[in-house]
Amino acid sequence: MKLQCVSLWLLGTILMLCSVDNHGFRRCLISTDMDHIEDSFQEIKRAIQAKDTFPNVTILSTLETLQIIKPLDVCCVTKNLLAFYVDRVFKDHQEPNPKILRKISSIANSFLYMQKTLRQCQEQRQCHCRQEATNVTRVIHDNYDQLEVRSAAVKSLGELDIFLAWIAKNHEVTSSA
């Protein structure tokens, strides 16, 4: 009789943990070719960073700001930063070099696709925005707003590798190729 109770308790615990995993702690799966995005960025990184007139200033507040993000806030911060890059950085940056512009457009299109994926997670109530996530996003926007628009866009593009590394570390990424 005790063995049956222990077995039922164990089964109930496993079912509860599976339920919790499916309703809050599961990471959203981003289906995109991160290698392509990283390669595109590496091809333009030197040219973009050469235009940076404020080498001692950061928009993303260094990697430490992103490192303190709790797993529950990863989806929200990712969603907010993708929107930040799509709605502000890519639009504010004026690039005269057609080759660099094509690479930036390719990255922007990949970000739009990731936004779509995260929107689906949000609709399934898997992407919660707590105050900590909102605060991190606000700090990044404030840092951006402290610089002139074009300088801020160049700075943010130059820091794109920080964001890409953070995405790779915090999301299950599958290739959409």
mmCIF file of C-alpha atoms in Angstrom:
data_model
loop_
_atom_site.group_PDB
_atom_site.id
_atom_site.type_symbol
_atom_site.label_atom_id
_atom_site.label_comp_id
_atom_site.label_asym_id
_atom_site.label_seq_id
_atom_site.Cartn_x
_atom_site.Cartn_y
_atom_site.Cartn_z
ATOM 1 C CA MET A 1 0.000 0.000 0.000
ATOM 2 C CA LYS A 2 2.837 2.410 0.846
ATOM 3 C CA LEU A 3 4.491 1.597 -2.490
ATOM 4 C CA GLN A 4 1.300 2.537 -4.358
ATOM 5 C CA CYS A 5 1.056 5.855 -2.487
ATOM 6 C CA VAL A 6 4.685 6.676 -3.244
ATOM 7 C CA SER A 7 4.179 5.756 -6.908
ATOM 8 C CA LEU A 8 1.056 7.927 -7.150
ATOM 9 C CA TRP A 9 2.829 10.808 -5.409
ATOM 10 C CA LEU A 10 5.794 10.493 -7.785
ATOM 11 C CA LEU A 11 3.509 10.370 -10.830
ATOM 12 C CA GLY A 12 1.602 13.427 -9.588
ATOM 13 C CA THR A 13 4.837 15.342 -9.030
ATOM 14 C CA ILE A 14 6.077 14.523 -12.525
ATOM 15 C CA LEU A 15 2.777 15.619 -14.074
ATOM 16 C CA MET A 16 2.840 18.846 -12.073
ATOM 17 C CA LEU A 17 6.415 19.619 -13.175
ATOM 18 C CA CYS A 18 5.511 18.957 -16.801
ATOM 19 C CA SER A 19 2.533 21.267 -16.458
ATOM 20 C CA VAL A 20 4.678 24.046 -14.937
ATOM 21 C CA ASP A 21 7.205 23.593 -17.749
ATOM 22 C CA ASN A 22 4.489 24.001 -20.349
ATOM 23 C CA HIS A 23 2.926 27.053 -18.713
ATOM 24 C CA GLY A 24 5.639 29.463 -17.767
ATOM 25 C CA PHE A 25 9.188 28.273 -17.566
ATOM 26 C CA ARG A 26 9.535 26.916 -21.079
ATOM 27 C CA ARG A 27 11.633 29.124 -23.312
ATOM 28 C CA CYS A 28 10.214 30.250 -26.585
ATOM 29 C CA LEU A 29 11.848 28.569 -29.506
ATOM 30 C CA ILE A 30 13.302 31.048 -31.987
ATOM 31 C CA SER A 31 13.378 29.520 -35.426
ATOM 32 C CA THR A 32 15.919 31.460 -37.457
ATOM 33 C CA ASP A 33 19.391 31.088 -38.856
ATOM 34 C CA MET A 34 21.508 32.736 -36.147
ATOM 35 C CA ASP A 35 24.702 31.783 -37.985
ATOM 36 C CA HIS A 36 23.533 33.824 -40.974
ATOM 37 C CA ILE A 37 22.756 36.819 -38.741
ATOM 38 C CA GLU A 38 26.111 36.562 -36.974
ATOM 39 C CA ASP A 39 27.965 36.185 -40.288
ATOM 40 C CA SER A 40 26.147 39.209 -41.716
ATOM 41 C CA PHE A 41 27.079 41.236 -38.665
ATOM 42 C CA GLN A 42 30.721 40.121 -38.731
ATOM 43 C CA GLU A 43 30.992 41.281 -42.344
ATOM 44 C CA ILE A 44 29.937 44.827 -41.414
ATOM 45 C CA LYS A 45 31.135 45.062 -37.807
ATOM 46 C CA ARG A 46 34.456 46.769 -38.503
ATOM 47 C CA ALA A 47 32.892 49.345 -40.843
ATOM 48 C CA ILE A 48 30.086 50.140 -38.392
ATOM 49 C CA GLN A 49 32.332 50.341 -35.341
ATOM 50 C CA ALA A 50 34.765 52.612 -37.231
ATOM 51 C CA LYS A 51 31.932 55.177 -37.448
ATOM 52 C CA ASP A 52 31.401 55.099 -33.674
ATOM 53 C CA THR A 53 32.428 58.499 -32.299
ATOM 54 C CA PHE A 54 31.785 57.498 -28.664
ATOM 55 C CA PRO A 55 33.905 54.377 -28.025
ATOM 56 C CA ASN A 56 33.619 54.635 -24.216
ATOM 57 C CA VAL A 57 29.804 54.846 -24.179
ATOM 58 C CA THR A 58 27.458 51.846 -24.324
ATOM 59 C CA ILE A 59 23.800 51.551 -25.191
ATOM 60 C CA LEU A 60 23.269 47.977 -24.052
ATOM 61 C CA SER A 61 24.960 48.892 -20.750
ATOM 62 C CA THR A 62 27.504 46.164 -21.275
ATOM 63 C CA LEU A 63 26.784 42.509 -21.002
ATOM 64 C CA GLU A 64 26.219 42.730 -17.224
ATOM 65 C CA THR A 65 22.817 44.368 -17.716
ATOM 66 C CA LEU A 66 21.678 41.469 -19.859
ATOM 67 C CA GLN A 67 23.327 38.869 -17.604
ATOM 68 C CA ILE A 68 21.087 39.755 -14.655
ATOM 69 C CA ILE A 69 17.943 38.896 -16.599
ATOM 70 C CA LYS A 70 16.087 36.061 -14.926
ATOM 71 C CA PRO A 71 14.885 33.155 -17.114
ATOM 72 C CA LEU A 72 11.276 34.242 -16.641
ATOM 73 C CA ASP A 73 12.101 37.639 -18.217
ATOM 74 C CA VAL A 74 14.181 36.416 -21.174
ATOM 75 C CA CYS A 75 11.277 36.297 -23.622
ATOM 76 C CA CYS A 76 10.091 39.798 -22.716
ATOM 77 C CA VAL A 77 13.539 41.372 -22.870
ATOM 78 C CA THR A 78 14.237 39.644 -26.188
ATOM 79 C CA LYS A 79 10.918 40.859 -27.583
ATOM 80 C CA ASN A 80 11.581 44.396 -26.362
ATOM 81 C CA LEU A 81 15.141 44.508 -27.702
ATOM 82 C CA LEU A 82 14.092 43.141 -31.073
ATOM 83 C CA ALA A 83 11.491 45.926 -31.220
ATOM 84 C CA PHE A 84 14.146 48.440 -30.136
ATOM 85 C CA TYR A 85 16.421 47.426 -32.999
ATOM 86 C CA VAL A 86 13.634 47.202 -35.598
ATOM 87 C CA ASP A 87 11.690 50.323 -34.600
ATOM 88 C CA ARG A 88 14.567 52.605 -33.698
ATOM 89 C CA VAL A 89 18.088 51.478 -34.554
ATOM 90 C CA PHE A 90 17.571 50.145 -38.079
ATOM 91 C CA LYS A 91 15.257 53.041 -38.943
ATOM 92 C CA ASP A 92 17.549 55.710 -37.461
ATOM 93 C CA HIS A 93 20.705 54.440 -39.144
ATOM 94 C CA GLN A 94 21.471 56.045 -42.482
ATOM 95 C CA GLU A 95 23.882 53.893 -44.440
ATOM 96 C CA PRO A 96 25.365 55.131 -47.730
ATOM 97 C CA ASN A 97 27.246 51.898 -48.512
ATOM 98 C CA PRO A 98 24.878 49.541 -50.427
ATOM 99 C CA LYS A 99 26.736 46.382 -49.325
ATOM 100 C CA ILE A 100 26.472 47.300 -45.647
ATOM 101 C CA LEU A 101 22.864 48.389 -46.141
ATOM 102 C CA ARG A 102 21.997 44.963 -47.612
ATOM 103 C CA LYS A 103 23.558 43.207 -44.606
ATOM 104 C CA ILE A 104 21.685 45.458 -42.180
ATOM 105 C CA SER A 105 18.441 44.828 -44.086
ATOM 106 C CA SER A 106 19.052 41.094 -43.896
ATOM 107 C CA ILE A 107 19.571 41.294 -40.132
ATOM 108 C CA ALA A 108 16.466 43.490 -39.783
ATOM 109 C CA ASN A 109 14.389 40.951 -41.704
ATOM 110 C CA SER A 110 15.637 38.177 -39.431
ATOM 111 C CA PHE A 111 14.685 40.283 -36.412
ATOM 112 C CA LEU A 112 11.189 40.777 -37.842
ATOM 113 C CA TYR A 113 10.865 37.013 -38.190
ATOM 114 C CA MET A 114 12.004 36.494 -34.584
ATOM 115 C CA GLN A 115 9.467 39.106 -33.458
ATOM 116 C CA LYS A 116 6.734 37.090 -35.144
ATOM 117 C CA THR A 117 7.850 33.967 -33.269
ATOM 118 C CA LEU A 118 7.846 35.780 -29.934
ATOM 119 C CA ARG A 119 4.435 37.288 -30.674
ATOM 120 C CA GLN A 120 3.121 33.728 -30.959
ATOM 121 C CA CYS A 121 4.697 32.890 -27.593
ATOM 122 C CA GLN A 122 3.032 35.923 -26.088
ATOM 123 C CA GLU A 123 -0.329 34.879 -27.497
ATOM 124 C CA GLN A 124 0.184 31.485 -25.841
ATOM 125 C CA ARG A 125 0.946 33.313 -22.581
ATOM 126 C CA GLN A 126 4.547 32.099 -22.489
ATOM 127 C CA CYS A 127 6.118 35.568 -22.661
ATOM 128 C CA HIS A 128 5.543 37.558 -19.498
ATOM 129 C CA CYS A 129 6.818 41.091 -18.908
ATOM 130 C CA ARG A 130 7.671 41.699 -15.283
ATOM 131 C CA GLN A 131 8.940 44.999 -13.881
ATOM 132 C CA GLU A 132 12.597 43.882 -13.984
ATOM 133 C CA ALA A 133 12.360 43.251 -17.739
ATOM 134 C CA THR A 134 10.688 46.602 -18.285
ATOM 135 C CA ASN A 135 13.405 48.343 -16.243
ATOM 136 C CA VAL A 136 16.231 46.825 -18.312
ATOM 137 C CA THR A 137 14.527 47.889 -21.513
ATOM 138 C CA ARG A 138 13.991 51.404 -20.146
ATOM 139 C CA VAL A 139 17.712 51.724 -19.266
ATOM 140 C CA ILE A 140 18.666 50.774 -22.833
ATOM 141 C CA HIS A 141 16.209 53.290 -24.304
ATOM 142 C CA ASP A 142 17.492 55.980 -21.931
ATOM 143 C CA ASN A 143 21.096 55.264 -22.970
ATOM 144 C CA TYR A 144 20.055 55.538 -26.615
ATOM 145 C CA ASP A 145 18.218 58.814 -26.008
ATOM 146 C CA GLN A 146 21.307 60.397 -24.405
ATOM 147 C CA LEU A 147 23.120 60.400 -27.752
ATOM 148 C CA GLU A 148 22.274 62.148 -30.990
ATOM 149 C CA VAL A 149 20.051 59.830 -33.065
ATOM 150 C CA ARG A 150 22.599 58.883 -35.740
ATOM 151 C CA SER A 151 25.377 58.335 -33.209
ATOM 152 C CA ALA A 152 23.058 56.217 -31.068
ATOM 153 C CA ALA A 153 22.083 54.090 -34.072
ATOM 154 C CA VAL A 154 25.734 53.507 -35.018
ATOM 155 C CA LYS A 155 26.588 52.667 -31.404
ATOM 156 C CA SER A 156 23.686 50.215 -31.125
ATOM 157 C CA LEU A 157 24.568 48.532 -34.414
ATOM 158 C CA GLY A 158 28.157 48.209 -33.236
ATOM 159 C CA GLU A 159 26.931 46.469 -30.083
ATOM 160 C CA LEU A 160 24.735 44.034 -31.972
ATOM 161 C CA ASP A 161 27.166 41.199 -31.220
ATOM 162 C CA ILE A 162 26.375 41.570 -27.503
ATOM 163 C CA PHE A 163 22.673 41.091 -28.174
ATOM 164 C CA LEU A 164 23.242 38.196 -30.596
ATOM 165 C CA ALA A 165 25.441 36.372 -28.073
ATOM 166 C CA TRP A 166 22.782 36.900 -25.407
ATOM 167 C CA ILE A 167 20.065 35.489 -27.688
ATOM 168 C CA ALA A 168 22.189 32.435 -28.461
ATOM 169 C CA LYS A 169 22.818 31.863 -24.748
ATOM 170 C CA ASN A 170 19.235 32.363 -23.565
ATOM 171 C CA HIS A 171 17.067 30.850 -26.276
ATOM 172 C CA GLU A 172 16.749 27.501 -27.890
ATOM 173 C CA VAL A 173 17.523 28.454 -31.442
ATOM 174 C CA THR A 174 16.700 26.248 -34.376
ATOM 175 C CA SER A 175 17.662 26.856 -37.955
ATOM 176 C CA SER A 176 14.892 27.882 -40.306
ATOM 177 C CA ALA A 177 17.050 27.048 -43.309
#
